[in-house]
mmCIF file of C-alpha atoms and ligand atoms in Angstrom:
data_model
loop_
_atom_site.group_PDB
_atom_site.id
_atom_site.type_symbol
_atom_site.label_atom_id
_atom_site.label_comp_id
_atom_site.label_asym_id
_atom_site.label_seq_id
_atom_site.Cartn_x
_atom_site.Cartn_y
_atom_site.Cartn_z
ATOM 1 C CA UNK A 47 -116.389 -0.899 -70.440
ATOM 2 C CA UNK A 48 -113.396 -1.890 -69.120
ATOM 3 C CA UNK A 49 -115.277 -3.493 -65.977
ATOM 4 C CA UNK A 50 -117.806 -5.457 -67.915
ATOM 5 C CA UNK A 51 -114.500 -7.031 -70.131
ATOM 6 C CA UNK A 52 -112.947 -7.962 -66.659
ATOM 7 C CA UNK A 53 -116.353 -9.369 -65.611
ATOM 8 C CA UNK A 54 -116.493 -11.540 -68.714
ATOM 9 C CA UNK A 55 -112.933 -12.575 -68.251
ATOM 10 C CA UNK A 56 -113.524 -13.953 -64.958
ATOM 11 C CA UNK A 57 -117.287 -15.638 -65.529
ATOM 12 C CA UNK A 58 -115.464 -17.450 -68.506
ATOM 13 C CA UNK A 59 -112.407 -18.733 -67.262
ATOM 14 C CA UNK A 60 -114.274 -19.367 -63.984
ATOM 15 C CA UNK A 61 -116.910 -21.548 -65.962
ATOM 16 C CA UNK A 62 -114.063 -23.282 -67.791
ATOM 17 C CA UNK A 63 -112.411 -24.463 -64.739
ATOM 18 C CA UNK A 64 -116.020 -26.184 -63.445
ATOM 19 C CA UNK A 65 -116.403 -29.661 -63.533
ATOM 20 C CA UNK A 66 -118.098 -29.942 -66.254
ATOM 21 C CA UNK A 67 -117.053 -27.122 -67.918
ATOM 22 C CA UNK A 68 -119.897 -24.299 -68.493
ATOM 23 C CA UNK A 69 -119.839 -21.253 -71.037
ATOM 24 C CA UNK A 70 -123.218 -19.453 -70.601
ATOM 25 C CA UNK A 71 -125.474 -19.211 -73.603
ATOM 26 C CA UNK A 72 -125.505 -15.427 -73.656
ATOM 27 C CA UNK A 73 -121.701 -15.894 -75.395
ATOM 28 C CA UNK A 74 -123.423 -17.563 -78.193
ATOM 29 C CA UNK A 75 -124.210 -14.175 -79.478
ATOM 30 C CA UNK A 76 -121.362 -12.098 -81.119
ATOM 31 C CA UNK A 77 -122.416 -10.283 -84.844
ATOM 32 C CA UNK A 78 -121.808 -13.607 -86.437
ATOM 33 C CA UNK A 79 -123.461 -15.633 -83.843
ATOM 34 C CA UNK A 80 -127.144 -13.393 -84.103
ATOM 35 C CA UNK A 81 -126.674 -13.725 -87.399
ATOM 36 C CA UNK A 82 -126.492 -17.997 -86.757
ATOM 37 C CA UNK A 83 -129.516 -17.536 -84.845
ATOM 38 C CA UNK A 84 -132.047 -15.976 -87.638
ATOM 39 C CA UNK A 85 -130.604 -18.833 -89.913
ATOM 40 C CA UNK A 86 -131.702 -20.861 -87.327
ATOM 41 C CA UNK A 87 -135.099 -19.342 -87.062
ATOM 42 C CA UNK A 88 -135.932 -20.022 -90.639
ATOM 43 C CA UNK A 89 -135.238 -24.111 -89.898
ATOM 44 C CA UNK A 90 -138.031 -26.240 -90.751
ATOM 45 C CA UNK A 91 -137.249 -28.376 -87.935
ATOM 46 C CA UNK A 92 -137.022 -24.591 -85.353
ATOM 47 C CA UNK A 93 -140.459 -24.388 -84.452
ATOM 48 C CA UNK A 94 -140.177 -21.790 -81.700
ATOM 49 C CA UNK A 95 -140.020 -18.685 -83.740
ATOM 50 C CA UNK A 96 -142.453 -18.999 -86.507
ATOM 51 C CA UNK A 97 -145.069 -20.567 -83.363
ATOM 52 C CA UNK A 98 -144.664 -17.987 -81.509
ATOM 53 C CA UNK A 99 -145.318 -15.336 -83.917
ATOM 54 C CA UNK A 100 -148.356 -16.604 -85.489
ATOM 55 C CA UNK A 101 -149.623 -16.711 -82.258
ATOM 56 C CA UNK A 102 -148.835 -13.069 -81.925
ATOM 57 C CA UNK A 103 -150.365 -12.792 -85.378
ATOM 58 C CA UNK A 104 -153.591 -14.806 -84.940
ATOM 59 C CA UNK A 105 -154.082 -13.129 -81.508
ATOM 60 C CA UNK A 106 -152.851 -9.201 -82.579
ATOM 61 C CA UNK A 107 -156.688 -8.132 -81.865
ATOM 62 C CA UNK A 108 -157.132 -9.730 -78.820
ATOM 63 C CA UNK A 109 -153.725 -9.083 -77.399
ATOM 64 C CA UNK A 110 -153.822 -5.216 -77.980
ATOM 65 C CA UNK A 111 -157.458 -5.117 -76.278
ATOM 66 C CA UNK A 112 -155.768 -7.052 -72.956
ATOM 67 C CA UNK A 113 -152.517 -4.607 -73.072
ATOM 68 C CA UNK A 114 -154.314 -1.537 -73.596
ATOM 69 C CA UNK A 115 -153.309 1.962 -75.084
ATOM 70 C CA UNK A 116 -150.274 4.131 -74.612
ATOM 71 C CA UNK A 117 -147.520 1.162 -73.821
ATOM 72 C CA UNK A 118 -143.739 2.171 -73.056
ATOM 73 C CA UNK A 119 -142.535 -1.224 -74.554
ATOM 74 C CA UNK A 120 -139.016 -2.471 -73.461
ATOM 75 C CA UNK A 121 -138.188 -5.567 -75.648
ATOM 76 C CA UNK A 122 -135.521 -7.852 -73.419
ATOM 77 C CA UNK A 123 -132.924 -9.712 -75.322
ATOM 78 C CA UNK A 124 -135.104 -8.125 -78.461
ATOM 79 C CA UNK A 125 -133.083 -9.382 -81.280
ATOM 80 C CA UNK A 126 -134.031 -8.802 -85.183
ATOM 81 C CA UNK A 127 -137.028 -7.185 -83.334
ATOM 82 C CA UNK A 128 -138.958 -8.935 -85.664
ATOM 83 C CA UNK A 129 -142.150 -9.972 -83.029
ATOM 84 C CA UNK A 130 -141.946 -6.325 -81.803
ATOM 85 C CA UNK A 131 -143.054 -4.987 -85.388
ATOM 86 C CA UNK A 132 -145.933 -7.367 -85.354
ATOM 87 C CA UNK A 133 -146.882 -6.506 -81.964
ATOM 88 C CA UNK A 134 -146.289 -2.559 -82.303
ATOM 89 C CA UNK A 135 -148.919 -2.842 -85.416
ATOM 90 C CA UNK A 136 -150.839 -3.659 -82.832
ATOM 91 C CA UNK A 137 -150.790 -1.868 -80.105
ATOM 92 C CA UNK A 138 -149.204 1.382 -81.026
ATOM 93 C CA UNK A 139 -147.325 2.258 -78.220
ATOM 94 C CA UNK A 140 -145.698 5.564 -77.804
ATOM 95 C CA UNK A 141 -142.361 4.430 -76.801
ATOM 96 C CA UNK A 142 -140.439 1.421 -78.046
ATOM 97 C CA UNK A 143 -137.010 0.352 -75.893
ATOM 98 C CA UNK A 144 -134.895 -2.429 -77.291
ATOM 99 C CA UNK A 145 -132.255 -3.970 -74.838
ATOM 100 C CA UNK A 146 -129.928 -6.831 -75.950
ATOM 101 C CA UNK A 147 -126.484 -7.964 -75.367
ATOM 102 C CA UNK A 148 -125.574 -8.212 -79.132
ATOM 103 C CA UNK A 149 -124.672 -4.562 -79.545
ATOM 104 C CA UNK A 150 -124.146 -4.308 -83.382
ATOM 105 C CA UNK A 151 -127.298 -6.358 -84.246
ATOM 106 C CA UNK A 152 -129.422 -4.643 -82.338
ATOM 107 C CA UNK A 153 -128.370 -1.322 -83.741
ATOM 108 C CA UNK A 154 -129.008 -2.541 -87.128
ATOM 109 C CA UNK A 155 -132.162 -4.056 -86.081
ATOM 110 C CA UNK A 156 -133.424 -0.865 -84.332
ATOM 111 C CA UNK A 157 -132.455 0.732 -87.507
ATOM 112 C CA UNK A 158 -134.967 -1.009 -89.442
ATOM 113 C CA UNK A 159 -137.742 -0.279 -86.927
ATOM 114 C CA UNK A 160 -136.902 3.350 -87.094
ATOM 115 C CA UNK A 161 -137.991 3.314 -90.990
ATOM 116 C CA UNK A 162 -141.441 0.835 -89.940
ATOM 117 C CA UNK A 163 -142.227 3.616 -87.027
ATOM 118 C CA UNK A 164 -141.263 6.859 -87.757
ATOM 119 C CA UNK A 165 -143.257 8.584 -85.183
ATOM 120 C CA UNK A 166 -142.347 6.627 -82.869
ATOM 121 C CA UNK A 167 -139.772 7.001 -79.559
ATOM 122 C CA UNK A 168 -137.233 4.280 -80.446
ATOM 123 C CA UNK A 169 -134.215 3.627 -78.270
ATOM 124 C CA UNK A 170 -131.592 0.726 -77.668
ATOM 125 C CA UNK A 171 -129.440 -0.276 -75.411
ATOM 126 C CA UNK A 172 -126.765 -2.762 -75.319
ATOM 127 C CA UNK A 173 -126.670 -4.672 -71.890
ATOM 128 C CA UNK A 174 -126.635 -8.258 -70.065
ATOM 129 C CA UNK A 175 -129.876 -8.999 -68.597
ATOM 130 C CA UNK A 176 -128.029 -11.741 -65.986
ATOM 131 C CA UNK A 177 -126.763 -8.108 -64.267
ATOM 132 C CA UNK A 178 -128.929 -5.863 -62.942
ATOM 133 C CA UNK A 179 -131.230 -3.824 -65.934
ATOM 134 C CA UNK A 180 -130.563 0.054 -65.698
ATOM 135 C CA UNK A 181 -132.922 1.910 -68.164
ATOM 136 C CA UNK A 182 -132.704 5.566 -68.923
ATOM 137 C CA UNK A 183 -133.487 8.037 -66.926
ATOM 138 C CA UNK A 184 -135.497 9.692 -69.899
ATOM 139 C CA UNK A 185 -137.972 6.408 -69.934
ATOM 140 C CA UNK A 186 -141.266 7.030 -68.778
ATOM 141 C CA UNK A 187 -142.252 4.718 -65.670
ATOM 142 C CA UNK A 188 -145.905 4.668 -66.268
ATOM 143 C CA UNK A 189 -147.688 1.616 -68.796
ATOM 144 C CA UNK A 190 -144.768 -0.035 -69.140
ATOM 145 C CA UNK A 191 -144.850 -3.198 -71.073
ATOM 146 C CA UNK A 192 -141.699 -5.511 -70.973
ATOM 147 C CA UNK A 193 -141.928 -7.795 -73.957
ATOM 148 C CA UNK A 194 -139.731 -10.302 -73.364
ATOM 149 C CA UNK A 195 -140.470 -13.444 -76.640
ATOM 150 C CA UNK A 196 -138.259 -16.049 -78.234
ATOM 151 C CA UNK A 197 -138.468 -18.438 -74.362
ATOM 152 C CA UNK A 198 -135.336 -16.848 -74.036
ATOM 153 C CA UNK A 199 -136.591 -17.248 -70.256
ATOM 154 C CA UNK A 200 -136.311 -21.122 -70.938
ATOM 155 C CA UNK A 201 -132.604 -20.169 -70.787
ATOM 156 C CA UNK A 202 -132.652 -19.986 -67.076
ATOM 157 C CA UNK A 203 -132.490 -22.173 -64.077
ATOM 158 C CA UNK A 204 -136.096 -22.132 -62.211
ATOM 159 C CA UNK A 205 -134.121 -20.586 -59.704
ATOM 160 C CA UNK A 206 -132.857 -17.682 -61.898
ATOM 161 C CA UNK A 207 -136.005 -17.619 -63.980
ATOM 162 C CA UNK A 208 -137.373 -16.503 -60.645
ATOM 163 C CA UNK A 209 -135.101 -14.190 -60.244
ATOM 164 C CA UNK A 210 -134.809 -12.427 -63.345
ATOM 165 C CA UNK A 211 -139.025 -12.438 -63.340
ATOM 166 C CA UNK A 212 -138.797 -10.682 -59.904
ATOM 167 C CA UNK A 213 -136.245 -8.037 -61.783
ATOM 168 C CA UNK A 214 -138.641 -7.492 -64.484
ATOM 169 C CA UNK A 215 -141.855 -7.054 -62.093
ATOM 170 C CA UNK A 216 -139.071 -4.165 -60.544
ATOM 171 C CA UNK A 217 -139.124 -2.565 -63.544
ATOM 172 C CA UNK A 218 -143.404 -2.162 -63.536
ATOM 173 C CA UNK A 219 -145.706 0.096 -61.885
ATOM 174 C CA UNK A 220 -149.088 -0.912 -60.533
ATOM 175 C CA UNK A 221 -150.147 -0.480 -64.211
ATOM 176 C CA UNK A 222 -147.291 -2.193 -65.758
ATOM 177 C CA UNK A 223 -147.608 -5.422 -67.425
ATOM 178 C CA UNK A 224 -145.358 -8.208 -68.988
ATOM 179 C CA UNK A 225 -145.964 -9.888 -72.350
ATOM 180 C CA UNK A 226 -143.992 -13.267 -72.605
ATOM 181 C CA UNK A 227 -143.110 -16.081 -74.650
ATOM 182 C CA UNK A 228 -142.673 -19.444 -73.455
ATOM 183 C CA UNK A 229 -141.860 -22.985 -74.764
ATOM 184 C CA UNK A 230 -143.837 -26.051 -73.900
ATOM 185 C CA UNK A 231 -143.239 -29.774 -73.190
ATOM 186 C CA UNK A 232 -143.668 -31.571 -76.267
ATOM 187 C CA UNK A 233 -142.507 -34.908 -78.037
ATOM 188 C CA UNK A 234 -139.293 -35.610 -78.026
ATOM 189 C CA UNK A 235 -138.535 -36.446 -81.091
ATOM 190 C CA UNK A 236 -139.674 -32.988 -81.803
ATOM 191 C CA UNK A 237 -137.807 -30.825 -79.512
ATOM 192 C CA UNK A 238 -134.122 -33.067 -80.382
ATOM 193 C CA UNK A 239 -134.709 -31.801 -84.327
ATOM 194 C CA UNK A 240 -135.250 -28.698 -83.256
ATOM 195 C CA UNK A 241 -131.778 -28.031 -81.890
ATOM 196 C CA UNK A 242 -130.134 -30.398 -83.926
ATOM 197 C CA UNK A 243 -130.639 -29.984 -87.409
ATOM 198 C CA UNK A 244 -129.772 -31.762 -90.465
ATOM 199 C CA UNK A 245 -128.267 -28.884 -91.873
ATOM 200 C CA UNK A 246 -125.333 -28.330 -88.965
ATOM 201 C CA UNK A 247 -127.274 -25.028 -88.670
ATOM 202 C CA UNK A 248 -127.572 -24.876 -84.747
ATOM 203 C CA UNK A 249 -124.054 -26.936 -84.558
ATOM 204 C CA UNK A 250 -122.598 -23.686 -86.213
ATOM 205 C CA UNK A 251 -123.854 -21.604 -83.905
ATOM 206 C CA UNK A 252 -123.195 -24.146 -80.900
ATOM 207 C CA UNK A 253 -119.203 -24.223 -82.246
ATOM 208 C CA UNK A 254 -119.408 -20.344 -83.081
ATOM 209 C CA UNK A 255 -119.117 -20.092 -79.488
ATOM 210 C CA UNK A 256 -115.563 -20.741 -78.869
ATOM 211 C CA UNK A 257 -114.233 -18.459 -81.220
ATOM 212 C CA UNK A 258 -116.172 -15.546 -79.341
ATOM 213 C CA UNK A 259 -114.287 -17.212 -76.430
ATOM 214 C CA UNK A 260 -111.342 -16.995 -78.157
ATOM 215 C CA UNK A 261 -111.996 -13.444 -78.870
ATOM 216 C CA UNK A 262 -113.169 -12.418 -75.313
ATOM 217 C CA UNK A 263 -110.022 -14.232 -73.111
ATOM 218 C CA UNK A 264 -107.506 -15.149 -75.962
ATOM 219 C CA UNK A 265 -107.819 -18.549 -75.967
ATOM 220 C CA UNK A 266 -107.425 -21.174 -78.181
ATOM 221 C CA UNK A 267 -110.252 -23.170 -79.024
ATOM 222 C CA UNK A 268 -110.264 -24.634 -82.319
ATOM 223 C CA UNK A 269 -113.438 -25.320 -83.454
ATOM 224 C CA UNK A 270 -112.683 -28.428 -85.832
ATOM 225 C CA UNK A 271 -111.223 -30.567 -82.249
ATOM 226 C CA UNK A 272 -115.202 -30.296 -81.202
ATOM 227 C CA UNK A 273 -118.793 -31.496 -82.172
ATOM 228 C CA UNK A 274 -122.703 -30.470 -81.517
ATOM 229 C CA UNK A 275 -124.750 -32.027 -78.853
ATOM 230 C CA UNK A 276 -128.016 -31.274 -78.420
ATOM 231 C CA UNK A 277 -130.762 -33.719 -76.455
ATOM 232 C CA UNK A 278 -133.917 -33.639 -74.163
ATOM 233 C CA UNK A 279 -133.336 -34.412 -70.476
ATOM 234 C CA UNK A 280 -136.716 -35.621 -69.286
ATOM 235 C CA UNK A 281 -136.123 -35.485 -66.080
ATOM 236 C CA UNK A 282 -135.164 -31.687 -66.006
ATOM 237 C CA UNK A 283 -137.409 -30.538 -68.574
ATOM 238 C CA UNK A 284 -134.717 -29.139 -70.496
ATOM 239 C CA UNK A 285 -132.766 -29.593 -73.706
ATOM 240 C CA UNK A 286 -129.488 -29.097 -72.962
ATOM 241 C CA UNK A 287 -126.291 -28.146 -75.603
ATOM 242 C CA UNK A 288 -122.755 -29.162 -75.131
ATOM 243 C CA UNK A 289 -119.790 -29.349 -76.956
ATOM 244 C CA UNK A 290 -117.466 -32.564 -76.989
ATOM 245 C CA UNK A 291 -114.197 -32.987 -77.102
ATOM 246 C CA UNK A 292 -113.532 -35.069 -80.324
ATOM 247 C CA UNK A 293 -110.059 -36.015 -78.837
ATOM 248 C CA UNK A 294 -107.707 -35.046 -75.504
ATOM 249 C CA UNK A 295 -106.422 -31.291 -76.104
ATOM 250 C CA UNK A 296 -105.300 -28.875 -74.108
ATOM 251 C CA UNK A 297 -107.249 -25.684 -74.154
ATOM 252 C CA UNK A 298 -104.922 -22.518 -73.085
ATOM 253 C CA UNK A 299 -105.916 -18.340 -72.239
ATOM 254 C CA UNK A 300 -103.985 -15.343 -71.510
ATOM 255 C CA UNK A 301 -103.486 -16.757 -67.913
ATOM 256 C CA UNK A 302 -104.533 -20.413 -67.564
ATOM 257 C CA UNK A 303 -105.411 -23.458 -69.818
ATOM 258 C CA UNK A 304 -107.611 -26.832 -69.081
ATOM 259 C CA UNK A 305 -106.985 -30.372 -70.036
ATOM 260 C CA UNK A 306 -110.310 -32.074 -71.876
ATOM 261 C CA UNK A 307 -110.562 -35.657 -72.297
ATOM 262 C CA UNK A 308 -111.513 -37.245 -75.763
ATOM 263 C CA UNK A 309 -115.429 -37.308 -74.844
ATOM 264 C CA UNK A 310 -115.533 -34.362 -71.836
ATOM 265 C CA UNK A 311 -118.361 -31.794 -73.237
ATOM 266 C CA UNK A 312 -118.617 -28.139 -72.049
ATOM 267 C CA UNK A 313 -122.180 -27.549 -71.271
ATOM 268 C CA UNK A 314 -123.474 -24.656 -73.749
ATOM 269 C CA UNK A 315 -127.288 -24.002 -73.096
ATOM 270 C CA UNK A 316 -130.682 -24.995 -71.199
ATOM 271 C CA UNK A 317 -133.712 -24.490 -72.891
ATOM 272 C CA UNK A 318 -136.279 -25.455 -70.309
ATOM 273 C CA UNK A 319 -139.696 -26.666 -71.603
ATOM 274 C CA UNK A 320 -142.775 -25.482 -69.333
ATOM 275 C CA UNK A 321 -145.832 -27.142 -68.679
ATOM 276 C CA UNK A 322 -148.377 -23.519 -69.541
ATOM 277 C CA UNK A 323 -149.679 -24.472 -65.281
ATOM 278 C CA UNK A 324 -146.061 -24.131 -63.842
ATOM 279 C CA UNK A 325 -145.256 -20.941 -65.760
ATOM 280 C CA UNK A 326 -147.996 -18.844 -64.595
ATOM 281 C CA UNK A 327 -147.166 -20.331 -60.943
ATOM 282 C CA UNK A 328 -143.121 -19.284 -61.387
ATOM 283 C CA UNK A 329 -145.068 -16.023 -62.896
ATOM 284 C CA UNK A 330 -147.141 -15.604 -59.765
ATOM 285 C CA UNK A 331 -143.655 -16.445 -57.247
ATOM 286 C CA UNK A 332 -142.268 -13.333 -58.953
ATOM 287 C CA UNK A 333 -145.132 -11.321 -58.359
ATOM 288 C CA UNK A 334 -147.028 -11.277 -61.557
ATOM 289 C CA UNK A 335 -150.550 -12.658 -61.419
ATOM 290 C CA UNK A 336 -154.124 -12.015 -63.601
ATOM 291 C CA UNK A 337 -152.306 -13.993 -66.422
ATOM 292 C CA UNK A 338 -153.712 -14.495 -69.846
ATOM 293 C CA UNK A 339 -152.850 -17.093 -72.625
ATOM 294 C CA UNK A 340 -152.437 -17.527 -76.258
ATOM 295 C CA UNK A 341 -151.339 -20.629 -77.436
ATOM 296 C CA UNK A 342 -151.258 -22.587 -81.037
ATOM 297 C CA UNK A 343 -153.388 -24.949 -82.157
ATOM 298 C CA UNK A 344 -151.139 -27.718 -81.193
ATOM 299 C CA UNK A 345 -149.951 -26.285 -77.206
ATOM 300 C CA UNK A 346 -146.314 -26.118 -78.221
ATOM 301 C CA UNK A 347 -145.873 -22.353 -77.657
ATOM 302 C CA UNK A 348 -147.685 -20.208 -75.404
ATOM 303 C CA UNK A 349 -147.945 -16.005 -75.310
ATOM 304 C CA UNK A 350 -148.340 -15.124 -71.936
ATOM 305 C CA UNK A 351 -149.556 -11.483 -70.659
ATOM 306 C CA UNK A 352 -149.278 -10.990 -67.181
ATOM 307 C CA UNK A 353 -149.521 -7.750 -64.503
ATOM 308 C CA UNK A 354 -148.529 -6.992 -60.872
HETATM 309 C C1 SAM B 668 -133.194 -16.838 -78.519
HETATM 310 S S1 SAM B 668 -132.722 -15.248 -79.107
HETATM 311 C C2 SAM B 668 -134.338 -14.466 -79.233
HETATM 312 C C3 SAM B 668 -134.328 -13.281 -80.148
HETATM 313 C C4 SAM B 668 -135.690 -12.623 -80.356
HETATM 314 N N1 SAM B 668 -136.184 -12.022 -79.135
HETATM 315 C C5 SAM B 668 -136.701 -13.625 -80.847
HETATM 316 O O1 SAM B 668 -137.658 -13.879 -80.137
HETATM 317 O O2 SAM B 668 -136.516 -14.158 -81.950
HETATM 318 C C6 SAM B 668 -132.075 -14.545 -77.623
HETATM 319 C C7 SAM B 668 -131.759 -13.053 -77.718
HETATM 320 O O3 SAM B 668 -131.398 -12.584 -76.428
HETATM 321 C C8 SAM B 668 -130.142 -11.940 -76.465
HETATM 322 N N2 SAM B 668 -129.462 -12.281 -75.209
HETATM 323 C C9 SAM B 668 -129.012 -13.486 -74.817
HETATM 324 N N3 SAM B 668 -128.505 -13.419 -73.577
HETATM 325 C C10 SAM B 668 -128.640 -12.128 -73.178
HETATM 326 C C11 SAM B 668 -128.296 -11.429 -71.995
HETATM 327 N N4 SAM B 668 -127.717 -12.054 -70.964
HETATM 328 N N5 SAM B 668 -128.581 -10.111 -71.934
HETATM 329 C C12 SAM B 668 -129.171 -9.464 -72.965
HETATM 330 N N6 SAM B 668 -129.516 -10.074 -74.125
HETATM 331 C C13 SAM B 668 -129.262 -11.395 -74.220
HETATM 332 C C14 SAM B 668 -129.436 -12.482 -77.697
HETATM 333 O O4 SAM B 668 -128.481 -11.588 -78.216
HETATM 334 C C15 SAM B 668 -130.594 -12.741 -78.642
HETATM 335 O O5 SAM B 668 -130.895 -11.618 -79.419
#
């Protein structure tokens, strides 16, 4: 416990010190800031979510033929677990294992998959995917089925997409498989609505960010000095988050502090948009190949089962 705080301590302050200053995207989620994100879900303009789960939806049949009977499912970064009920409808699987950083969401969610599944094997646990994924001993290793939705993958690098793919295909048998969601290249105009609303929804949970900062390595953010920026970066495939500096401050923590000018943004998130083609080949890099895809009627989203 004590470890992991000292491991935050240092990635943060570390990250504030870069040039431009970083805070990684799995600090957007404190009680208040998973909470943010289902309000963000239920956006008009946040097309991800409700894409992504009619395509489970529309699919359920043909989905639980391709996974097949008697699944250990292990949801990554599961959330509300709200896909996993759809998808457990489905398939039935003996075991359910929900894994997220948000510790006190995803008991409550787990909670209310308990009462949907009674007889089913339901476990959580509360851990960062970016370290290395220990799962309990108790877990059976055979017919696994990592469910891993939301293109929270999108969150990474290529380079650490890789990476975290080739930690997930560690977690599989020969008989193991991996169910995925992914976000696709679309317009523009689309994606910048997306993740910057009219409302100031996604802004609150962009800003949200420093006071679980503030919590984390006593610093002294104030929210009101900063603003939302969300666009599409063409070149990189991404759309990237920052927050800007709405004047000069001076930012201080337990042991250090950092100058911003009026303008300077720390960098927030990457949300990298695939083309369906390059996925399954980052997919195949990592060791996962005989892919199958679901996608919606317009290619924004796409479901993607794939096996050792
Ligand atoms: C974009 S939300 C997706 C939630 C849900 N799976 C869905 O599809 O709606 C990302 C989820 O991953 C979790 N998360 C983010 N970074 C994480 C990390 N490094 N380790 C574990 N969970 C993480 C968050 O708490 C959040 O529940």
């Amino acid at each position: 416990m004590i470890e992991s705080f000292c491991m935050q301590y240092v990635e943060l302050v570390q990250g504030l010190y870069q040039k431009p200053a970083r805070i990684s995207p799995k600090f957007f989620y404190d009680a208040k800031g998973s909470a943010l994100f289902e309000d963000i879900t239920r956006l008009q303009a946040y097309y991800p979510t409700r894409t992504e789960q009619s395509i489970l939806a529309a699919n359920a049949p043909e989905i639980a033929r391709a996974v097949g009977a008697n699944r250990t499912v292990i949801e990554l970064g599961a959330g509300n677990c709200q896909k996993a009920i759809v998808l457990c409808e489905s398939i039935h699987p003996a075991y359910f294992l929900a894994v997220d950083i948000s510790e006190e969401f995803l008991h409550d969610a787990v909670a209310t998959m308990r009462l949907s599944f009674p007889n089913m094997e339901i476990q959580a646990i509360a851990a960062d995917l970016t370290s290395d994924i220990v799962l309990p001993p108790s877990l059976p290793t055979a017919r696994r089925l990592v469910f891993y939705p939301g293109s929270s993958i999108g969150n990474f690098d290529p380079s650490q997409a890789l990476a975290l793919l080739s930690r997930m295909r560690g977690l599989l048998a020969d008989d193991g498989a991996l169910l995925i969601g992914v976000d696709l290249v679309k317009s523009e105009t689309v994606l910048n609505a997306a993740y910057d609303d009219d409302e100031g929804v996604t802004a609150a949970f962009n800003l949200n960010v420093l006071d679980h900062v503030n919590r984390l390595i006593g610093s002294d953010f104030d929210t009101r000095q900063w603003q939302h920026r969300a666009f599409f970066n063409a070149e990189q495939s991404r759309v990237e988050m920052h927050l800007e500096a709405r004047a000069d401050l001076l930012v201080r923590w337990h042991d250090g502090s950092r100058r911003f000018s009026e303008g300077e943004r720390i960098h927030t998130e990457n949300s990298y948009k695939y083309r369906v083609e390059d996925f399954v080949d980052l997919l195949g890099r990592a060791g996962l190949t005989r892919t199958q895809v679901w996608t919606d009627e317009q290619a924004w989203f796409a479901v993607v089962l794939a096996r050792p």
